[in-house]
CSV table of N, CA, C and O in Angstrom, one decimal:
chain,number,residue,atom,x,y,z
K,1,MET,N,2.1,-2.0,22.1
K,1,MET,CA,1.5,-3.3,22.5
K,1,MET,C,2.6,-4.4,22.2
K,1,MET,O,3.3,-4.4,21.2
K,2,TYR,N,2.7,-5.3,23.2
K,2,TYR,CA,3.7,-6.4,23.1
K,2,TYR,C,2.9,-7.7,23.4
K,2,TYR,O,2.5,-7.9,24.5
K,3,VAL,N,2.8,-8.5,22.4
K,3,VAL,CA,2.1,-9.8,22.6
K,3,VAL,C,2.9,-10.9,22.2
K,3,VAL,O,3.5,-11.0,21.1
K,4,LEU,N,3.0,-11.9,23.1
K,4,LEU,CA,3.8,-13.1,22.9
K,4,LEU,C,5.2,-12.9,22.3
K,4,LEU,O,5.6,-13.5,21.4
K,5,GLY,N,5.9,-11.9,22.8
K,5,GLY,CA,7.2,-11.7,22.4
K,5,GLY,C,7.4,-11.0,21.1
K,5,GLY,O,8.4,-11.0,20.5
K,6,VAL,N,6.3,-10.4,20.6
K,6,VAL,CA,6.3,-9.7,19.3
K,6,VAL,C,6.1,-8.2,19.5
K,6,VAL,O,5.1,-7.8,20.1
K,7,SER,N,7.0,-7.4,19.0
K,7,SER,CA,6.9,-5.9,19.2
K,7,SER,C,6.0,-5.3,18.1
K,7,SER,O,5.6,-6.0,17.1
K,8,ASP,N,5.5,-4.1,18.4
K,8,ASP,CA,4.7,-3.4,17.4
K,8,ASP,C,5.4,-3.3,16.0
K,8,ASP,O,4.8,-3.4,15.0
K,9,THR,N,6.7,-3.1,16.1
K,9,THR,CA,7.5,-3.0,14.8
K,9,THR,C,7.4,-4.3,14.1
K,9,THR,O,7.3,-4.3,12.8
K,10,ASP,N,7.6,-5.4,14.8
K,10,ASP,CA,7.5,-6.7,14.1
K,10,ASP,C,6.1,-6.9,13.5
K,10,ASP,O,5.9,-7.4,12.4
K,11,GLU,N,5.1,-6.5,14.3
K,11,GLU,CA,3.7,-6.6,13.8
K,11,GLU,C,3.4,-5.7,12.6
K,11,GLU,O,2.8,-6.2,11.6
K,12,ASP,N,4.0,-4.5,12.6
K,12,ASP,CA,3.8,-3.6,11.4
K,12,ASP,C,4.5,-4.2,10.2
K,12,ASP,O,3.9,-4.2,9.1
K,13,ARG,N,5.7,-4.8,10.4
K,13,ARG,CA,6.4,-5.5,9.3
K,13,ARG,C,5.5,-6.7,8.8
K,13,ARG,O,5.4,-6.8,7.6
K,14,ALA,N,5.0,-7.5,9.7
K,14,ALA,CA,4.1,-8.6,9.3
K,14,ALA,C,2.9,-8.1,8.5
K,14,ALA,O,2.6,-8.7,7.4
K,15,ASP,N,2.3,-7.0,9.0
K,15,ASP,CA,1.1,-6.5,8.3
K,15,ASP,C,1.5,-6.1,6.8
K,15,ASP,O,0.8,-6.4,5.9
K,16,ALA,N,2.7,-5.4,6.7
K,16,ALA,CA,3.1,-4.9,5.4
K,16,ALA,C,3.4,-6.1,4.4
K,16,ALA,O,3.0,-6.1,3.3
K,17,LEU,N,4.1,-7.1,5.0
K,17,LEU,CA,4.4,-8.3,4.2
K,17,LEU,C,3.1,-9.1,3.7
K,17,LEU,O,3.0,-9.4,2.5
K,18,PHE,N,2.2,-9.3,4.7
K,18,PHE,CA,1.1,-10.1,4.3
K,18,PHE,C,0.1,-9.3,3.4
K,18,PHE,O,-0.6,-9.8,2.5
K,19,HIS,N,0.0,-8.0,3.6
K,19,HIS,CA,-0.8,-7.1,2.7
K,19,HIS,C,-0.2,-7.2,1.3
K,19,HIS,O,-1.0,-7.4,0.3
K,20,ALA,N,1.1,-7.1,1.2
K,20,ALA,CA,1.7,-7.1,-0.1
K,20,ALA,C,1.5,-8.5,-0.8
K,20,ALA,O,1.2,-8.5,-2.0
K,21,LEU,N,1.4,-9.5,-0.1
K,21,LEU,CA,1.2,-10.9,-0.7
K,21,LEU,C,-0.3,-11.2,-0.8
K,21,LEU,O,-0.6,-12.3,-1.3
K,22,SER,N,-1.1,-10.4,-0.3
K,22,SER,CA,-2.6,-10.7,-0.4
K,22,SER,C,-3.2,-10.6,-1.7
K,22,SER,O,-4.3,-11.0,-2.0
K,23,ASP,N,-2.4,-10.0,-2.7
K,23,ASP,CA,-2.9,-9.8,-4.0
K,23,ASP,C,-2.3,-10.8,-5.0
K,23,ASP,O,-1.1,-11.0,-5.0
K,24,ARG,N,-3.1,-11.4,-5.8
K,24,ARG,CA,-2.7,-12.4,-6.8
K,24,ARG,C,-1.6,-11.9,-7.7
K,24,ARG,O,-0.6,-12.6,-8.0
K,25,THR,N,-1.8,-10.7,-8.3
K,25,THR,CA,-0.9,-10.1,-9.2
K,25,THR,C,0.5,-9.9,-8.5
K,25,THR,O,1.5,-10.2,-9.1
K,26,ARG,N,0.5,-9.4,-7.3
K,26,ARG,CA,1.7,-9.2,-6.6
K,26,ARG,C,2.4,-10.5,-6.3
K,26,ARG,O,3.7,-10.5,-6.4
K,27,ARG,N,1.7,-11.5,-5.9
K,27,ARG,CA,2.3,-12.8,-5.7
K,27,ARG,C,3.0,-13.3,-7.0
K,27,ARG,O,4.1,-13.9,-7.0
K,28,ASP,N,2.3,-13.1,-8.2
K,28,ASP,CA,2.9,-13.5,-9.4
K,28,ASP,C,4.1,-12.7,-9.8
K,28,ASP,O,5.1,-13.2,-10.2
K,29,ILE,N,4.1,-11.4,-9.5
K,29,ILE,CA,5.3,-10.6,-9.7
K,29,ILE,C,6.4,-11.1,-8.9
K,29,ILE,O,7.6,-11.2,-9.3
K,30,MET,N,6.1,-11.4,-7.6
K,30,MET,CA,7.2,-12.0,-6.7
K,30,MET,C,7.8,-13.2,-7.3
K,30,MET,O,9.0,-13.4,-7.2
K,31,ARG,N,6.9,-14.1,-7.8
K,31,ARG,CA,7.5,-15.4,-8.4
K,31,ARG,C,8.5,-15.0,-9.5
K,31,ARG,O,9.5,-15.6,-9.7
K,32,ARG,N,8.1,-14.0,-10.3
K,32,ARG,CA,8.9,-13.7,-11.5
K,32,ARG,C,10.3,-13.0,-11.0
K,32,ARG,O,11.3,-13.4,-11.5
K,33,VAL,N,10.2,-12.1,-10.0
K,33,VAL,CA,11.4,-11.4,-9.6
K,33,VAL,C,12.3,-12.3,-8.7
K,33,VAL,O,13.5,-12.0,-8.6
K,34,LEU,N,11.7,-13.3,-8.1
K,34,LEU,CA,12.6,-14.2,-7.3
K,34,LEU,C,13.3,-15.1,-8.3
K,34,LEU,O,14.4,-15.6,-8.0
K,35,ALA,N,12.8,-15.4,-9.5
K,35,ALA,CA,13.4,-16.2,-10.5
K,35,ALA,C,14.6,-15.4,-11.2
K,35,ALA,O,15.5,-16.1,-11.7
K,36,GLY,N,14.5,-14.1,-11.1
K,36,GLY,CA,15.5,-13.3,-11.8
K,36,GLY,C,15.1,-11.9,-11.9
K,36,GLY,O,13.9,-11.6,-11.8
K,37,GLU,N,16.1,-11.0,-12.1
K,37,GLU,CA,15.8,-9.6,-12.2
K,37,GLU,C,15.0,-9.3,-13.5
K,37,GLU,O,15.2,-9.9,-14.5
K,38,HIS,N,14.0,-8.4,-13.3
K,38,HIS,CA,13.1,-8.0,-14.5
K,38,HIS,C,13.0,-6.5,-14.5
K,38,HIS,O,12.9,-5.9,-13.4
K,39,SER,N,12.9,-5.9,-15.7
K,39,SER,CA,12.5,-4.5,-15.7
K,39,SER,C,11.1,-4.4,-15.4
K,39,SER,O,10.3,-5.3,-15.7
K,40,VAL,N,10.7,-3.3,-14.9
K,40,VAL,CA,9.3,-3.0,-14.6
K,40,VAL,C,8.5,-3.0,-15.8
K,40,VAL,O,7.3,-3.6,-15.9
K,41,SER,N,9.0,-2.5,-16.9
K,41,SER,CA,8.3,-2.5,-18.2
K,41,SER,C,8.1,-3.9,-18.7
K,41,SER,O,7.0,-4.2,-19.3
K,42,ALA,N,9.1,-4.8,-18.6
K,42,ALA,CA,8.9,-6.2,-19.0
K,42,ALA,C,7.9,-6.9,-18.1
K,42,ALA,O,7.1,-7.7,-18.6
K,43,LEU,N,7.8,-6.6,-16.8
K,43,LEU,CA,6.8,-7.1,-16.0
K,43,LEU,C,5.4,-6.7,-16.4
K,43,LEU,O,4.5,-7.5,-16.5
K,44,ALA,N,5.3,-5.4,-16.7
K,44,ALA,CA,4.0,-4.8,-17.1
K,44,ALA,C,3.5,-5.5,-18.4
K,44,ALA,O,2.2,-5.6,-18.5
K,45,ALA,N,4.4,-5.9,-19.3
K,45,ALA,CA,3.9,-6.5,-20.5
K,45,ALA,C,3.3,-7.8,-20.3
K,45,ALA,O,2.5,-8.3,-21.1
K,46,LYS,N,3.5,-8.4,-19.1
K,46,LYS,CA,2.9,-9.8,-18.8
K,46,LYS,C,1.5,-9.7,-18.3
K,46,LYS,O,0.8,-10.7,-18.1
K,47,TYR,N,1.0,-8.5,-18.0
K,47,TYR,CA,-0.3,-8.4,-17.4
K,47,TYR,C,-1.3,-7.6,-18.2
K,47,TYR,O,-0.9,-6.6,-18.9
K,48,ASP,N,-2.6,-7.9,-18.1
K,48,ASP,CA,-3.6,-7.2,-18.8
K,48,ASP,C,-4.1,-6.0,-18.0
K,48,ASP,O,-5.2,-6.0,-17.5
K,49,MET,N,-3.2,-5.1,-17.8
K,49,MET,CA,-3.4,-3.9,-17.0
K,49,MET,C,-2.4,-2.8,-17.4
K,49,MET,O,-1.5,-3.1,-18.1
K,50,SER,N,-2.7,-1.6,-17.0
K,50,SER,CA,-1.8,-0.5,-17.4
K,50,SER,C,-0.4,-0.6,-16.8
K,50,SER,O,-0.3,-1.3,-15.7
K,51,PHE,N,0.5,0.1,-17.4
K,51,PHE,CA,1.9,0.1,-16.8
K,51,PHE,C,1.8,0.7,-15.4
K,51,PHE,O,2.5,0.3,-14.5
K,52,ALA,N,1.0,1.8,-15.3
K,52,ALA,CA,0.8,2.5,-14.0
K,52,ALA,C,0.3,1.5,-12.9
K,52,ALA,O,0.8,1.6,-11.7
K,53,ALA,N,-0.6,0.7,-13.3
K,53,ALA,CA,-1.2,-0.3,-12.3
K,53,ALA,C,-0.1,-1.3,-11.8
K,53,ALA,O,0.0,-1.6,-10.6
K,54,VAL,N,0.7,-1.8,-12.8
K,54,VAL,CA,1.8,-2.7,-12.4
K,54,VAL,C,2.8,-1.9,-11.6
K,54,VAL,O,3.3,-2.5,-10.6
K,55,GLN,N,3.1,-0.7,-11.9
K,55,GLN,CA,4.0,0.1,-11.1
K,55,GLN,C,3.5,0.2,-9.6
K,55,GLN,O,4.3,0.2,-8.7
K,56,LYS,N,2.2,0.4,-9.5
K,56,LYS,CA,1.7,0.5,-8.1
K,56,LYS,C,1.9,-0.9,-7.4
K,56,LYS,O,2.2,-0.9,-6.2
K,57,HIS,N,1.6,-2.0,-8.0
K,57,HIS,CA,1.9,-3.3,-7.4
K,57,HIS,C,3.3,-3.4,-7.0
K,57,HIS,O,3.7,-3.9,-5.9
K,58,VAL,N,4.2,-3.0,-7.9
K,58,VAL,CA,5.7,-3.1,-7.6
K,58,VAL,C,6.0,-2.2,-6.4
K,58,VAL,O,6.8,-2.6,-5.5
K,59,ALA,N,5.4,-1.0,-6.3
K,59,ALA,CA,5.6,-0.1,-5.2
K,59,ALA,C,5.2,-0.7,-3.9
K,59,ALA,O,5.9,-0.5,-2.9
K,60,VAL,N,4.1,-1.4,-3.9
K,60,VAL,CA,3.6,-2.1,-2.6
K,60,VAL,C,4.6,-3.1,-2.2
K,60,VAL,O,5.0,-3.2,-1.0
K,61,LEU,N,5.1,-3.9,-3.2
K,61,LEU,CA,6.1,-5.0,-2.9
K,61,LEU,C,7.4,-4.3,-2.4
K,61,LEU,O,8.0,-4.8,-1.4
K,62,GLN,N,7.8,-3.2,-3.0
K,62,GLN,CA,9.0,-2.6,-2.6
K,62,GLN,C,8.8,-2.0,-1.2
K,62,GLN,O,9.7,-2.1,-0.3
K,63,LYS,N,7.7,-1.3,-0.9
K,63,LYS,CA,7.5,-0.7,0.4
K,63,LYS,C,7.5,-1.8,1.5
K,63,LYS,O,8.0,-1.6,2.6
K,64,SER,N,7.0,-3.0,1.2
K,64,SER,CA,7.0,-4.1,2.2
K,64,SER,C,8.4,-4.7,2.4
K,64,SER,O,8.6,-5.4,3.4
K,65,GLY,N,9.3,-4.4,1.5
K,65,GLY,CA,10.6,-5.0,1.6
K,65,GLY,C,10.8,-6.3,0.8
K,65,GLY,O,11.9,-6.9,0.8
K,66,LEU,N,9.7,-6.8,0.1
K,66,LEU,CA,9.8,-8.0,-0.6
K,66,LEU,C,10.6,-7.9,-1.9
K,66,LEU,O,11.1,-8.9,-2.5
K,67,LEU,N,10.6,-6.7,-2.4
K,67,LEU,CA,11.2,-6.4,-3.7
K,67,LEU,C,12.1,-5.2,-3.6
K,67,LEU,O,11.8,-4.3,-2.9
K,68,VAL,N,13.2,-5.3,-4.4
K,68,VAL,CA,14.2,-4.2,-4.4
K,68,VAL,C,14.3,-3.7,-5.9
K,68,VAL,O,14.3,-4.5,-6.8
K,69,LYS,N,14.2,-2.4,-6.0
K,69,LYS,CA,14.4,-1.8,-7.4
K,69,LYS,C,15.7,-1.0,-7.5
K,69,LYS,O,16.2,-0.5,-6.5
K,70,ARG,N,16.2,-1.1,-8.7
K,70,ARG,CA,17.4,-0.3,-8.9
K,70,ARG,C,17.3,0.3,-10.4
K,70,ARG,O,16.5,-0.2,-11.2
K,71,ARG,N,18.0,1.4,-10.6
K,71,ARG,CA,17.9,2.0,-11.9
K,71,ARG,C,19.1,1.6,-12.7
K,71,ARG,O,20.2,1.6,-12.2
K,72,SER,N,18.9,1.3,-14.0
K,72,SER,CA,20.0,1.0,-14.9
K,72,SER,C,19.7,1.8,-16.2
K,72,SER,O,18.8,1.4,-17.0
K,73,GLY,N,20.3,2.9,-16.3
K,73,GLY,CA,19.9,3.8,-17.4
K,73,GLY,C,18.5,4.3,-17.3
K,73,GLY,O,18.1,4.8,-16.2
K,74,ARG,N,17.7,4.0,-18.3
K,74,ARG,CA,16.3,4.5,-18.2
K,74,ARG,C,15.4,3.4,-17.6
K,74,ARG,O,14.2,3.7,-17.4
K,75,GLU,N,15.9,2.2,-17.4
K,75,GLU,CA,15.1,1.1,-16.9
K,75,GLU,C,15.1,1.1,-15.4
K,75,GLU,O,16.1,1.3,-14.7
K,76,GLN,N,14.0,0.6,-14.8
K,76,GLN,CA,13.9,0.3,-13.4
K,76,GLN,C,13.9,-1.2,-13.3
K,76,GLN,O,13.0,-1.9,-13.9
K,77,LEU,N,14.9,-1.8,-12.6
K,77,LEU,CA,15.0,-3.2,-12.5
K,77,LEU,C,14.5,-3.7,-11.2
K,77,LEU,O,14.9,-3.1,-10.1
K,78,ALA,N,13.8,-4.8,-11.1
K,78,ALA,CA,13.2,-5.3,-9.9
K,78,ALA,C,13.8,-6.7,-9.6
K,78,ALA,O,13.8,-7.5,-10.5
K,79,THR,N,14.1,-6.9,-8.3
K,79,THR,CA,14.6,-8.2,-7.9
K,79,THR,C,13.9,-8.5,-6.6
K,79,THR,O,13.6,-7.7,-5.7
K,80,GLY,N,13.5,-9.8,-6.4
K,80,GLY,CA,12.9,-10.2,-5.1
K,80,GLY,C,14.0,-10.3,-4.0
K,80,GLY,O,15.1,-10.7,-4.3
K,81,ASP,N,13.6,-10.0,-2.8
K,81,ASP,CA,14.5,-10.1,-1.6
K,81,ASP,C,14.2,-11.4,-0.9
K,81,ASP,O,13.2,-11.6,-0.3
K,82,VAL,N,15.1,-12.3,-1.1
K,82,VAL,CA,15.0,-13.7,-0.6
K,82,VAL,C,14.9,-13.7,1.0
K,82,VAL,O,14.1,-14.4,1.6
K,83,ASP,N,15.6,-12.8,1.6
K,83,ASP,CA,15.5,-12.7,3.1
K,83,ASP,C,14.2,-12.3,3.6
K,83,ASP,O,13.7,-12.8,4.6
K,84,ALA,N,13.5,-11.4,2.8
K,84,ALA,CA,12.2,-11.0,3.2
K,84,ALA,C,11.2,-12.1,3.0
K,84,ALA,O,10.3,-12.3,3.9
K,85,VAL,N,11.4,-12.9,2.0
K,85,VAL,CA,10.5,-14.1,1.8
K,85,VAL,C,10.7,-15.1,2.9
K,85,VAL,O,9.8,-15.7,3.4
K,86,ARG,N,12.0,-15.3,3.3
K,86,ARG,CA,12.3,-16.2,4.4
K,86,ARG,C,11.6,-15.7,5.7
K,86,ARG,O,11.1,-16.4,6.5
K,87,ALA,N,11.5,-14.3,5.9
K,87,ALA,CA,10.8,-13.8,7.1
K,87,ALA,C,9.4,-14.1,7.1
K,87,ALA,O,8.8,-14.5,8.1
K,88,VAL,N,8.7,-14.1,5.9
K,88,VAL,CA,7.3,-14.5,5.8
K,88,VAL,C,7.2,-16.0,6.2
K,88,VAL,O,6.3,-16.4,6.9
K,89,SER,N,8.1,-16.8,5.6
K,89,SER,CA,8.0,-18.2,5.9
K,89,SER,C,8.2,-18.5,7.4
K,89,SER,O,7.5,-19.3,8.0
K,90,SER,N,9.1,-17.8,8.0
K,90,SER,CA,9.3,-17.9,9.5
K,90,SER,C,8.1,-17.5,10.3
K,90,SER,O,7.7,-18.2,11.2
K,91,MET,N,7.4,-16.5,9.9
K,91,MET,CA,6.2,-16.0,10.6
K,91,MET,C,5.1,-17.1,10.4
K,91,MET,O,4.4,-17.4,11.4
K,92,LEU,N,5.0,-17.7,9.2
K,92,LEU,CA,4.0,-18.7,9.0
K,92,LEU,C,4.3,-20.0,9.8
K,92,LEU,O,3.5,-20.6,10.4
K,93,ALA,N,5.6,-20.3,9.9
K,93,ALA,CA,6.0,-21.5,10.7
K,93,ALA,C,5.7,-21.3,12.2
K,93,ALA,O,5.3,-22.2,12.9
K,94,GLU,N,5.9,-20.0,12.7
K,94,GLU,CA,5.5,-19.7,14.1
K,94,GLU,C,4.0,-19.9,14.3
K,94,GLU,O,3.6,-20.5,15.3
K,95,LEU,N,3.2,-19.4,13.4
K,95,LEU,CA,1.8,-19.6,13.5
K,95,LEU,C,1.4,-21.1,13.5
K,95,LEU,O,0.5,-21.5,14.2
K,96,GLU,N,2.1,-21.8,12.6
K,96,GLU,CA,1.8,-23.2,12.5
K,96,GLU,C,2.1,-23.9,13.8
K,96,GLU,O,1.3,-24.8,14.3
K,97,GLN,N,3.2,-23.6,14.5
K,97,GLN,CA,3.5,-24.2,15.8
K,97,GLN,C,2.5,-23.9,16.8
K,97,GLN,O,2.2,-24.7,17.7
K,98,VAL,N,2.0,-22.7,16.8
K,98,VAL,CA,0.9,-22.3,17.8
K,98,VAL,C,-0.3,-23.2,17.6
K,98,VAL,O,-0.9,-23.8,18.5
K,99,TRP,N,-0.7,-23.4,16.3
K,99,TRP,CA,-1.9,-24.2,16.0
K,99,TRP,C,-1.6,-25.7,16.3
K,99,TRP,O,-2.5,-26.4,16.8
K,100,ARG,N,-0.4,-26.2,16.0
K,100,ARG,CA,-0.1,-27.6,16.3
K,100,ARG,C,-0.1,-27.8,17.8
K,100,ARG,O,-0.6,-28.8,18.3
K,101,GLY,N,0.3,-26.8,18.6
K,101,GLY,CA,0.2,-26.9,20.1
K,101,GLY,C,-1.2,-27.0,20.6
K,101,GLY,O,-1.6,-27.8,21.5
K,102,ARG,N,-2.1,-26.2,20.0
K,102,ARG,CA,-3.5,-26.2,20.3
K,102,ARG,C,-4.1,-27.5,20.0
K,102,ARG,O,-4.9,-28.1,20.8
K,103,ILE,N,-3.8,-28.0,18.8
K,103,ILE,CA,-4.4,-29.3,18.4
K,103,ILE,C,-3.9,-30.4,19.3
K,103,ILE,O,-4.6,-31.3,19.7
K,104,ALA,N,-2.6,-30.4,19.7
K,104,ALA,CA,-2.0,-31.4,20.7
K,104,ALA,C,-2.8,-31.3,22.0
K,104,ALA,O,-3.1,-32.4,22.6
K,105,ARG,N,-3.1,-30.1,22.5
K,105,ARG,CA,-3.8,-30.0,23.8
K,105,ARG,C,-5.2,-30.5,23.6
K,105,ARG,O,-5.7,-31.2,24.5
K,106,ILE,N,-5.9,-30.3,22.5
K,106,ILE,CA,-7.2,-30.8,22.3
K,106,ILE,C,-7.1,-32.4,22.3
K,106,ILE,O,-8.0,-33.0,22.9
K,107,ASP,N,-6.1,-32.9,21.6
K,107,ASP,CA,-6.0,-34.4,21.6
K,107,ASP,C,-5.8,-34.9,23.0
K,107,ASP,O,-6.3,-36.0,23.3
K,108,GLU,N,-5.0,-34.2,23.8
K,108,GLU,CA,-4.8,-34.7,25.2
K,108,GLU,C,-6.1,-34.7,26.0
K,108,GLU,O,-6.4,-35.6,26.7
K,109,LEU,N,-6.9,-33.6,25.8
K,109,LEU,CA,-8.2,-33.5,26.5
K,109,LEU,C,-9.1,-34.7,26.1
K,109,LEU,O,-9.7,-35.3,26.9
K,110,ILE,N,-9.1,-34.9,24.8
K,110,ILE,CA,-10.0,-36.0,24.3
K,110,ILE,C,-9.5,-37.4,24.9
K,110,ILE,O,-10.3,-38.2,25.3
K,111,ALA,N,-8.2,-37.5,24.9
K,111,ALA,CA,-7.7,-38.8,25.4
K,111,ALA,C,-7.9,-39.0,26.9
K,111,ALA,O,-8.1,-40.2,27.4
K,112,THR,N,-8.0,-37.9,27.7
K,112,THR,CA,-8.3,-38.1,29.1
K,112,THR,C,-9.7,-38.1,29.5
K,112,THR,O,-10.1,-38.4,30.6
K,113,GLN,N,-10.6,-37.9,28.5
K,113,GLN,CA,-12.1,-38.0,28.8
K,113,GLN,C,-12.5,-39.4,28.9
K,113,GLN,O,-12.1,-40.3,28.1
K,114,PRO,N,-13.3,-39.8,29.8
K,114,PRO,CA,-13.8,-41.2,29.9
K,114,PRO,C,-14.6,-41.5,28.7
K,114,PRO,O,-15.3,-40.6,28.1
K,115,GLN,N,-14.5,-42.7,28.2
K,115,GLN,CA,-15.2,-43.1,27.0
K,115,GLN,C,-16.6,-43.4,27.4
K,115,GLN,O,-16.9,-44.1,28.3
K,116,ARG,N,-17.5,-42.9,26.6
K,116,ARG,CA,-19.0,-43.2,26.8
K,116,ARG,C,-19.4,-44.4,26.0
K,116,ARG,O,-18.9,-44.6,24.9
K,117,LYS,N,-20.1,-45.2,26.7
K,117,LYS,CA,-20.6,-46.4,26.0
K,117,LYS,C,-21.9,-46.1,25.3
K,117,LYS,O,-22.8,-45.4,25.8
K,118,GLU,N,-22.1,-46.6,24.1
K,118,GLU,CA,-23.3,-46.3,23.3
K,118,GLU,C,-24.2,-47.5,23.3
K,118,GLU,O,-23.9,-48.6,23.4
């Protein structure tokens, strides 16, 4: 399917990005890893959940491309991918432009309607 110049691949990427960001804990993890590299164990210590649960959140972020992991000895280090975050921002800006266009058309319609006297 190809809608408004967007391919299925682009739509799949958007689905993955927005799914990853739909969870409060994952958004918080993103804030932390965008501020600097963190070990997954240090991230896990910040949350009232098991290490395995935090690992699952990190895996969702990694699969979406928002987070990159690397190994350093026994530690897994996580860093946010700024380019992926920019892609999300760009998608939201496109959606905003669509809505602004719709609002502008509604305003034009209202302006062209004859005024009713009350």
